Amino acid sequence: MINKDITHPNMRRLIKNPRIILLDCPLEYEKGESQTNMEFSKADNWARAQETEEEQVKALCYKLLELKPDLIIAENGVSISLNTCLNAPTCPASAVSTRRTTTVLLSLSVRPSSTESKISGKRTLEPSVVFSKSRKSETNTLTSLVECTSPKACAVLPRGPFKDILNEIDRNVADAMSVARSVVFNPRLAPGGGATEMATSVGLQAKAKSIVGADNTPFRAVADGTVGGNAMRVLAELKAKHVAGENTWGLDGNSGKNVDMKEYGWWESASVKIQTFKTAIKAARMLLRIDDVVEAIRKEREQTQPMPEDMQNE
């Protein structure tokens, strides 16, 4: 689904089983890569320069029309004169963003062409696709590709009475998709309800006992920080469960009681938990470094400042 309308009033709004050309380059006059300064000695030369641009666009049109496409999807730009030259009722052309180009090629299971000169009949797609347009509101329009043979992408169209509700649905769907993506890339799951944090705390405290000297201080600090609260009765009971080896027990936020997350059914992505620990430890290290810098500057100032006169007289 693309947030684009037709670029010519004579274009068809419904095409069944079209031949599609997908490009990741613009369909317009190719300008110079650097700044170009054109100087003309005659008035006719300016008209000839404009004719050269039109000739280049027409050559591109004839190259595309040789493949007899029904739909052309280009990236970043489509020339206005291109639509007129393409015989608009036969071949609609639409300009989309790079992100939308990726979505379209996943939906159609094809590979785009990087330049119009490399297009061939073998790379023209002939899928069982219906190209249609449906209105979203009075100002915006949506172009959809439906009934694809082997799609690998889809579009979700939320409906609601207010824009705030639609924004909330959008955020919830985005969060759910992010969680699903994390689980796909890292299929490991960790129990929720603070069970992972408490298990990490108990393990770090056990590790700190085996370290002699001041080196065990970071282990104890992280162990106390990952519990998520003070040592109250509920947390003490939860800690006792983890010390006994029941590492799947966590805190139910609704009832305020400790429950077994394996039976409760609350699991979280392990990658999210790992990233949480990494971010917390990095923040603590940054604060410690800043404190060391401030303390060092303070000591240098105290050493360089002269003594007061009354202290010197004494």
PDB file of N, CA and C in Angstrom, residues 162-245:
ATOM      1  N   PHE A 162     -11.191   8.889  15.641  1.00  0.00           N
ATOM      2  CA  PHE A 162     -10.387  10.067  15.924  1.00  0.00           C
ATOM      3  C   PHE A 162      -8.927   9.792  15.573  1.00  0.00           C
ATOM      4  N   LYS A 163      -8.197  10.876  15.333  1.00  0.00           N
ATOM      5  CA  LYS A 163      -6.783  10.742  14.994  1.00  0.00           C
ATOM      6  C   LYS A 163      -5.970  10.259  16.183  1.00  0.00           C
ATOM      7  N   ASP A 164      -6.352  10.669  17.403  1.00  0.00           N
ATOM      8  CA  ASP A 164      -5.617  10.227  18.588  1.00  0.00           C
ATOM      9  C   ASP A 164      -5.714   8.718  18.765  1.00  0.00           C
ATOM     10  N   ILE A 165      -6.891   8.163  18.492  1.00  0.00           N
ATOM     11  CA  ILE A 165      -7.057   6.710  18.605  1.00  0.00           C
ATOM     12  C   ILE A 165      -6.214   5.998  17.552  1.00  0.00           C
ATOM     13  N   LEU A 166      -6.172   6.544  16.345  1.00  0.00           N
ATOM     14  CA  LEU A 166      -5.349   5.946  15.294  1.00  0.00           C
ATOM     15  C   LEU A 166      -3.866   5.999  15.653  1.00  0.00           C
ATOM     16  N   ASN A 167      -3.420   7.108  16.254  1.00  0.00           N
ATOM     17  CA  ASN A 167      -2.019   7.199  16.670  1.00  0.00           C
ATOM     18  C   ASN A 167      -1.701   6.187  17.762  1.00  0.00           C
ATOM     19  N   GLU A 168      -2.651   5.982  18.683  1.00  0.00           N
ATOM     20  CA  GLU A 168      -2.434   4.999  19.746  1.00  0.00           C
ATOM     21  C   GLU A 168      -2.369   3.586  19.173  1.00  0.00           C
ATOM     22  N   ILE A 169      -3.239   3.289  18.213  1.00  0.00           N
ATOM     23  CA  ILE A 169      -3.196   1.969  17.562  1.00  0.00           C
ATOM     24  C   ILE A 169      -1.876   1.791  16.820  1.00  0.00           C
ATOM     25  N   ASP A 170      -1.430   2.844  16.171  1.00  0.00           N
ATOM     26  CA  ASP A 170      -0.160   2.773  15.440  1.00  0.00           C
ATOM     27  C   ASP A 170       0.996   2.476  16.380  1.00  0.00           C
ATOM     28  N   ARG A 171       1.035   3.135  17.538  1.00  0.00           N
ATOM     29  CA  ARG A 171       2.114   2.889  18.501  1.00  0.00           C
ATOM     30  C   ARG A 171       2.049   1.469  19.054  1.00  0.00           C
ATOM     31  N   ASN A 172       0.842   0.983  19.350  1.00  0.00           N
ATOM     32  CA  ASN A 172       0.712  -0.370  19.888  1.00  0.00           C
ATOM     33  C   ASN A 172       1.147  -1.419  18.867  1.00  0.00           C
ATOM     34  N   VAL A 173       0.746  -1.227  17.609  1.00  0.00           N
ATOM     35  CA  VAL A 173       1.142  -2.186  16.569  1.00  0.00           C
ATOM     36  C   VAL A 173       2.657  -2.144  16.354  1.00  0.00           C
ATOM     37  N   ALA A 174       3.236  -0.943  16.387  1.00  0.00           N
ATOM     38  CA  ALA A 174       4.690  -0.827  16.215  1.00  0.00           C
ATOM     39  C   ALA A 174       5.434  -1.516  17.358  1.00  0.00           C
ATOM     40  N   ASP A 175       4.941  -1.357  18.592  1.00  0.00           N
ATOM     41  CA  ASP A 175       5.575  -2.036  19.730  1.00  0.00           C
ATOM     42  C   ASP A 175       5.460  -3.548  19.599  1.00  0.00           C
ATOM     43  N   ALA A 176       4.284  -4.021  19.193  1.00  0.00           N
ATOM     44  CA  ALA A 176       4.099  -5.467  19.036  1.00  0.00           C
ATOM     45  C   ALA A 176       4.999  -6.025  17.941  1.00  0.00           C
ATOM     46  N   MET A 177       5.141  -5.301  16.834  1.00  0.00           N
ATOM     47  CA  MET A 177       6.011  -5.763  15.764  1.00  0.00           C
ATOM     48  C   MET A 177       7.481  -5.754  16.193  1.00  0.00           C
ATOM     49  N   SER A 178       7.861  -4.782  17.019  1.00  0.00           N
ATOM     50  CA  SER A 178       9.243  -4.746  17.505  1.00  0.00           C
ATOM     51  C   SER A 178       9.539  -5.932  18.412  1.00  0.00           C
ATOM     52  N   VAL A 179       8.571  -6.278  19.268  1.00  0.00           N
ATOM     53  CA  VAL A 179       8.754  -7.445  20.137  1.00  0.00           C
ATOM     54  C   VAL A 179       8.854  -8.717  19.304  1.00  0.00           C
ATOM     55  N   ALA A 180       7.973  -8.847  18.314  1.00  0.00           N
ATOM     56  CA  ALA A 180       8.020 -10.035  17.452  1.00  0.00           C
ATOM     57  C   ALA A 180       9.340 -10.100  16.684  1.00  0.00           C
ATOM     58  N   ARG A 181       9.836  -8.960  16.245  1.00  0.00           N
ATOM     59  CA  ARG A 181      11.119  -8.936  15.528  1.00  0.00           C
ATOM     60  C   ARG A 181      12.257  -9.376  16.445  1.00  0.00           C
ATOM     61  N   SER A 182      12.244  -8.910  17.698  1.00  0.00           N
ATOM     62  CA  SER A 182      13.295  -9.304  18.633  1.00  0.00           C
ATOM     63  C   SER A 182      13.271 -10.801  18.897  1.00  0.00           C
ATOM     64  N   VAL A 183      12.064 -11.365  18.989  1.00  0.00           N
ATOM     65  CA  VAL A 183      11.950 -12.805  19.244  1.00  0.00           C
ATOM     66  C   VAL A 183      12.427 -13.607  18.038  1.00  0.00           C
ATOM     67  N   VAL A 184      12.175 -13.097  16.829  1.00  0.00           N
ATOM     68  CA  VAL A 184      12.603 -13.821  15.629  1.00  0.00           C
ATOM     69  C   VAL A 184      14.127 -13.841  15.531  1.00  0.00           C
ATOM     70  N   PHE A 185      14.769 -12.700  15.781  1.00  0.00           N
ATOM     71  CA  PHE A 185      16.224 -12.633  15.678  1.00  0.00           C
ATOM     72  C   PHE A 185      16.914 -13.296  16.869  1.00  0.00           C
ATOM     73  N   ASN A 186      16.297 -13.239  18.034  1.00  0.00           N
ATOM     74  CA  ASN A 186      16.859 -13.882  19.225  1.00  0.00           C
ATOM     75  C   ASN A 186      15.740 -14.655  19.903  1.00  0.00           C
ATOM     76  N   PRO A 187      15.569 -15.940  19.582  1.00  0.00           N
ATOM     77  CA  PRO A 187      14.401 -16.693  20.072  1.00  0.00           C
ATOM     78  C   PRO A 187      14.424 -17.014  21.555  1.00  0.00           C
ATOM     79  N   ARG A 188      15.447 -16.618  22.275  1.00  0.00           N
ATOM     80  CA  ARG A 188      15.483 -16.889  23.711  1.00  0.00           C
ATOM     81  C   ARG A 188      14.507 -15.981  24.449  1.00  0.00           C
ATOM     82  N   LEU A 189      13.822 -16.538  25.451  1.00  0.00           N
ATOM     83  CA  LEU A 189      12.863 -15.789  26.255  1.00  0.00           C
ATOM     84  C   LEU A 189      13.291 -15.823  27.716  1.00  0.00           C
ATOM     85  N   ALA A 190      12.946 -14.770  28.433  1.00  0.00           N
ATOM     86  CA  ALA A 190      13.262 -14.661  29.853  1.00  0.00           C
ATOM     87  C   ALA A 190      11.977 -14.401  30.622  1.00  0.00           C
ATOM     88  N   PRO A 191      11.827 -14.966  31.825  1.00  0.00           N
ATOM     89  CA  PRO A 191      10.606 -14.731  32.610  1.00  0.00           C
ATOM     90  C   PRO A 191      10.501 -13.277  33.041  1.00  0.00           C
ATOM     91  N   GLY A 192       9.280 -12.745  33.043  1.00  0.00           N
ATOM     92  CA  GLY A 192       9.060 -11.354  33.415  1.00  0.00           C
ATOM     93  C   GLY A 192       8.756 -11.193  34.884  1.00  0.00           C
ATOM     94  N   GLY A 193       8.188 -10.037  35.220  1.00  0.00           N
ATOM     95  CA  GLY A 193       7.826  -9.775  36.611  1.00  0.00           C
ATOM     96  C   GLY A 193       9.009  -9.585  37.529  1.00  0.00           C
ATOM     97  N   GLY A 194      10.164  -9.193  37.018  1.00  0.00           N
ATOM     98  CA  GLY A 194      11.347  -9.018  37.853  1.00  0.00           C
ATOM     99  C   GLY A 194      12.098 -10.298  38.141  1.00  0.00           C
ATOM    100  N   ALA A 195      11.667 -11.430  37.544  1.00  0.00           N
ATOM    101  CA  ALA A 195      12.340 -12.699  37.807  1.00  0.00           C
ATOM    102  C   ALA A 195      13.764 -12.690  37.260  1.00  0.00           C
ATOM    103  N   THR A 196      13.954 -12.143  36.075  1.00  0.00           N
ATOM    104  CA  THR A 196      15.292 -12.096  35.487  1.00  0.00           C
ATOM    105  C   THR A 196      16.216 -11.200  36.300  1.00  0.00           C
ATOM    106  N   GLU A 197      15.710 -10.043  36.736  1.00  0.00           N
ATOM    107  CA  GLU A 197      16.526  -9.126  37.526  1.00  0.00           C
ATOM    108  C   GLU A 197      16.917  -9.741  38.859  1.00  0.00           C
ATOM    109  N   MET A 198      15.966 -10.430  39.511  1.00  0.00           N
ATOM    110  CA  MET A 198      16.275 -11.043  40.797  1.00  0.00           C
ATOM    111  C   MET A 198      17.263 -12.191  40.634  1.00  0.00           C
ATOM    112  N   ALA A 199      17.110 -12.995  39.573  1.00  0.00           N
ATOM    113  CA  ALA A 199      18.054 -14.083  39.336  1.00  0.00           C
ATOM    114  C   ALA A 199      19.453 -13.535  39.068  1.00  0.00           C
ATOM    115  N   THR A 200      19.539 -12.431  38.331  1.00  0.00           N
ATOM    116  CA  THR A 200      20.838 -11.801  38.089  1.00  0.00           C
ATOM    117  C   THR A 200      21.436 -11.260  39.379  1.00  0.00           C
ATOM    118  N   SER A 201      20.597 -10.679  40.238  1.00  0.00           N
ATOM    119  CA  SER A 201      21.072 -10.148  41.514  1.00  0.00           C
ATOM    120  C   SER A 201      21.631 -11.246  42.403  1.00  0.00           C
ATOM    121  N   VAL A 202      20.918 -12.361  42.495  1.00  0.00           N
ATOM    122  CA  VAL A 202      21.388 -13.475  43.330  1.00  0.00           C
ATOM    123  C   VAL A 202      22.691 -14.045  42.781  1.00  0.00           C
ATOM    124  N   GLY A 203      22.786 -14.172  41.462  1.00  0.00           N
ATOM    125  CA  GLY A 203      24.017 -14.693  40.871  1.00  0.00           C
ATOM    126  C   GLY A 203      25.205 -13.772  41.081  1.00  0.00           C
ATOM    127  N   LEU A 204      24.995 -12.450  40.989  1.00  0.00           N
ATOM    128  CA  LEU A 204      26.090 -11.511  41.205  1.00  0.00           C
ATOM    129  C   LEU A 204      26.521 -11.471  42.664  1.00  0.00           C
ATOM    130  N   GLN A 205      25.569 -11.590  43.576  1.00  0.00           N
ATOM    131  CA  GLN A 205      25.936 -11.638  44.990  1.00  0.00           C
ATOM    132  C   GLN A 205      26.748 -12.881  45.313  1.00  0.00           C
ATOM    133  N   ALA A 206      26.394 -14.010  44.718  1.00  0.00           N
ATOM    134  CA  ALA A 206      27.186 -15.227  44.920  1.00  0.00           C
ATOM    135  C   ALA A 206      28.581 -15.081  44.312  1.00  0.00           C
ATOM    136  N   LYS A 207      28.665 -14.385  43.164  1.00  0.00           N
ATOM    137  CA  LYS A 207      29.966 -14.152  42.547  1.00  0.00           C
ATOM    138  C   LYS A 207      30.814 -13.211  43.384  1.00  0.00           C
ATOM    139  N   ALA A 208      30.177 -12.209  44.017  1.00  0.00           N
ATOM    140  CA  ALA A 208      30.920 -11.244  44.826  1.00  0.00           C
ATOM    141  C   ALA A 208      31.557 -11.896  46.047  1.00  0.00           C
ATOM    142  N   LYS A 209      30.940 -12.945  46.580  1.00  0.00           N
ATOM    143  CA  LYS A 209      31.506 -13.622  47.752  1.00  0.00           C
ATOM    144  C   LYS A 209      32.818 -14.324  47.429  1.00  0.00           C
ATOM    145  N   SER A 210      33.000 -14.701  46.170  1.00  0.00           N
ATOM    146  CA  SER A 210      34.227 -15.397  45.779  1.00  0.00           C
ATOM    147  C   SER A 210      35.353 -14.446  45.403  1.00  0.00           C
ATOM    148  N   ILE A 211      35.095 -13.129  45.403  1.00  0.00           N
ATOM    149  CA  ILE A 211      36.105 -12.137  45.047  1.00  0.00           C
ATOM    150  C   ILE A 211      36.551 -11.420  46.312  1.00  0.00           C
ATOM    151  N   VAL A 212      37.847 -11.329  46.519  1.00  0.00           N
ATOM    152  CA  VAL A 212      38.409 -10.732  47.727  1.00  0.00           C
ATOM    153  C   VAL A 212      38.816  -9.294  47.432  1.00  0.00           C
ATOM    154  N   GLY A 213      38.577  -8.425  48.403  1.00  0.00           N
ATOM    155  CA  GLY A 213      39.017  -7.049  48.278  1.00  0.00           C
ATOM    156  C   GLY A 213      37.945  -6.136  47.708  1.00  0.00           C
ATOM    157  N   ALA A 214      38.407  -4.976  47.237  1.00  0.00           N
ATOM    158  CA  ALA A 214      37.478  -3.969  46.719  1.00  0.00           C
ATOM    159  C   ALA A 214      36.940  -4.309  45.342  1.00  0.00           C
ATOM    160  N   ASP A 215      37.476  -5.350  44.708  1.00  0.00           N
ATOM    161  CA  ASP A 215      36.990  -5.711  43.374  1.00  0.00           C
ATOM    162  C   ASP A 215      35.572  -6.260  43.394  1.00  0.00           C
ATOM    163  N   ASN A 216      35.103  -6.695  44.567  1.00  0.00           N
ATOM    164  CA  ASN A 216      33.736  -7.223  44.632  1.00  0.00           C
ATOM    165  C   ASN A 216      32.689  -6.130  44.792  1.00  0.00           C
ATOM    166  N   THR A 217      33.123  -4.869  44.943  1.00  0.00           N
ATOM    167  CA  THR A 217      32.161  -3.776  45.135  1.00  0.00           C
ATOM    168  C   THR A 217      31.266  -3.565  43.915  1.00  0.00           C
ATOM    169  N   PRO A 218      31.790  -3.556  42.671  1.00  0.00           N
ATOM    170  CA  PRO A 218      30.876  -3.412  41.519  1.00  0.00           C
ATOM    171  C   PRO A 218      29.846  -4.529  41.422  1.00  0.00           C
ATOM    172  N   PHE A 219      30.243  -5.754  41.768  1.00  0.00           N
ATOM    173  CA  PHE A 219      29.287  -6.857  41.714  1.00  0.00           C
ATOM    174  C   PHE A 219      28.151  -6.639  42.705  1.00  0.00           C
ATOM    175  N   ARG A 220      28.492  -6.205  43.919  1.00  0.00           N
ATOM    176  CA  ARG A 220      27.443  -5.963  44.915  1.00  0.00           C
ATOM    177  C   ARG A 220      26.564  -4.774  44.525  1.00  0.00           C
ATOM    178  N   ALA A 221      27.166  -3.740  43.916  1.00  0.00           N
ATOM    179  CA  ALA A 221      26.379  -2.565  43.519  1.00  0.00           C
ATOM    180  C   ALA A 221      25.382  -2.919  42.422  1.00  0.00           C
ATOM    181  N   VAL A 222      25.836  -3.682  41.417  1.00  0.00           N
ATOM    182  CA  VAL A 222      24.921  -4.089  40.347  1.00  0.00           C
ATOM    183  C   VAL A 222      23.857  -5.034  40.882  1.00  0.00           C
ATOM    184  N   ALA A 223      24.242  -5.923  41.807  1.00  0.00           N
ATOM    185  CA  ALA A 223      23.268  -6.854  42.386  1.00  0.00           C
ATOM    186  C   ALA A 223      22.181  -6.120  43.153  1.00  0.00           C
ATOM    187  N   ASP A 224      22.551  -5.079  43.891  1.00  0.00           N
ATOM    188  CA  ASP A 224      21.543  -4.310  44.633  1.00  0.00           C
ATOM    189  C   ASP A 224      20.706  -3.438  43.705  1.00  0.00           C
ATOM    190  N   GLY A 225      21.281  -2.995  42.581  1.00  0.00           N
ATOM    191  CA  GLY A 225      20.552  -2.103  41.682  1.00  0.00           C
ATOM    192  C   GLY A 225      19.568  -2.807  40.782  1.00  0.00           C
ATOM    193  N   THR A 226      19.814  -4.068  40.428  1.00  0.00           N
ATOM    194  CA  THR A 226      18.934  -4.771  39.500  1.00  0.00           C
ATOM    195  C   THR A 226      17.715  -5.368  40.162  1.00  0.00           C
ATOM    196  N   VAL A 227      17.603  -5.259  41.483  1.00  0.00           N
ATOM    197  CA  VAL A 227      16.420  -5.812  42.151  1.00  0.00           C
ATOM    198  C   VAL A 227      15.190  -5.008  41.783  1.00  0.00           C
ATOM    199  N   GLY A 228      15.327  -3.706  41.587  1.00  0.00           N
ATOM    200  CA  GLY A 228      14.203  -2.887  41.179  1.00  0.00           C
ATOM    201  C   GLY A 228      13.417  -2.284  42.319  1.00  0.00           C
ATOM    202  N   GLY A 229      13.872  -2.373  43.542  1.00  0.00           N
ATOM    203  CA  GLY A 229      13.151  -1.784  44.671  1.00  0.00           C
ATOM    204  C   GLY A 229      13.902  -2.029  45.959  1.00  0.00           C
ATOM    205  N   ASN A 230      13.338  -1.556  47.060  1.00  0.00           N
ATOM    206  CA  ASN A 230      13.956  -1.753  48.361  1.00  0.00           C
ATOM    207  C   ASN A 230      13.711  -3.168  48.867  1.00  0.00           C
ATOM    208  N   ALA A 231      14.445  -3.530  49.926  1.00  0.00           N
ATOM    209  CA  ALA A 231      14.337  -4.889  50.475  1.00  0.00           C
ATOM    210  C   ALA A 231      13.105  -4.974  51.370  1.00  0.00           C
ATOM    211  N   MET A 232      11.939  -4.939  50.758  1.00  0.00           N
ATOM    212  CA  MET A 232      10.701  -5.078  51.506  1.00  0.00           C
ATOM    213  C   MET A 232      10.342  -6.546  51.638  1.00  0.00           C
ATOM    214  N   ARG A 233       9.198  -6.807  52.243  1.00  0.00           N
ATOM    215  CA  ARG A 233       8.812  -8.189  52.525  1.00  0.00           C
ATOM    216  C   ARG A 233       8.607  -8.983  51.242  1.00  0.00           C
ATOM    217  N   VAL A 234       7.951  -8.356  50.240  1.00  0.00           N
ATOM    218  CA  VAL A 234       7.684  -9.090  49.005  1.00  0.00           C
ATOM    219  C   VAL A 234       8.983  -9.398  48.271  1.00  0.00           C
ATOM    220  N   LEU A 235       9.878  -8.411  48.227  1.00  0.00           N
ATOM    221  CA  LEU A 235      11.155  -8.649  47.565  1.00  0.00           C
ATOM    222  C   LEU A 235      12.008  -9.646  48.330  1.00  0.00           C
ATOM    223  N   ALA A 236      11.890  -9.629  49.668  1.00  0.00           N
ATOM    224  CA  ALA A 236      12.634 -10.615  50.452  1.00  0.00           C
ATOM    225  C   ALA A 236      12.126 -12.027  50.171  1.00  0.00           C
ATOM    226  N   GLU A 237      10.811 -12.178  50.060  1.00  0.00           N
ATOM    227  CA  GLU A 237      10.257 -13.495  49.721  1.00  0.00           C
ATOM    228  C   GLU A 237      10.686 -13.925  48.317  1.00  0.00           C
ATOM    229  N   LEU A 238      10.681 -12.963  47.381  1.00  0.00           N
ATOM    230  CA  LEU A 238      11.092 -13.285  46.016  1.00  0.00           C
ATOM    231  C   LEU A 238      12.565 -13.678  45.964  1.00  0.00           C
ATOM    232  N   LYS A 239      13.374 -12.990  46.747  1.00  0.00           N
ATOM    233  CA  LYS A 239      14.798 -13.325  46.783  1.00  0.00           C
ATOM    234  C   LYS A 239      15.017 -14.706  47.375  1.00  0.00           C
ATOM    235  N   ALA A 240      14.214 -15.053  48.388  1.00  0.00           N
ATOM    236  CA  ALA A 240      14.333 -16.388  48.983  1.00  0.00           C
ATOM    237  C   ALA A 240      13.985 -17.470  47.968  1.00  0.00           C
ATOM    238  N   LYS A 241      13.009 -17.209  47.117  1.00  0.00           N
ATOM    239  CA  LYS A 241      12.650 -18.174  46.073  1.00  0.00           C
ATOM    240  C   LYS A 241      13.826 -18.405  45.117  1.00  0.00           C
ATOM    241  N   HIS A 242      14.489 -17.322  44.736  1.00  0.00           N
ATOM    242  CA  HIS A 242      15.592 -17.443  43.783  1.00  0.00           C
ATOM    243  C   HIS A 242      16.817 -18.077  44.426  1.00  0.00           C
ATOM    244  N   VAL A 243      17.035 -17.807  45.706  1.00  0.00           N
ATOM    245  CA  VAL A 243      18.144 -18.464  46.395  1.00  0.00           C
ATOM    246  C   VAL A 243      17.919 -19.965  46.445  1.00  0.00           C
ATOM    247  N   ALA A 244      16.655 -20.369  46.573  1.00  0.00           N
ATOM    248  CA  ALA A 244      16.317 -21.793  46.606  1.00  0.00           C
ATOM    249  C   ALA A 244      16.371 -22.444  45.228  1.00  0.00           C
ATOM    250  N   GLY A 245      16.636 -21.677  44.186  1.00  0.00           N
ATOM    251  CA  GLY A 245      16.758 -22.242  42.852  1.00  0.00           C
ATOM    252  C   GLY A 245      15.532 -22.095  41.980  1.00  0.00           C
TER     253      GLY A 245
END
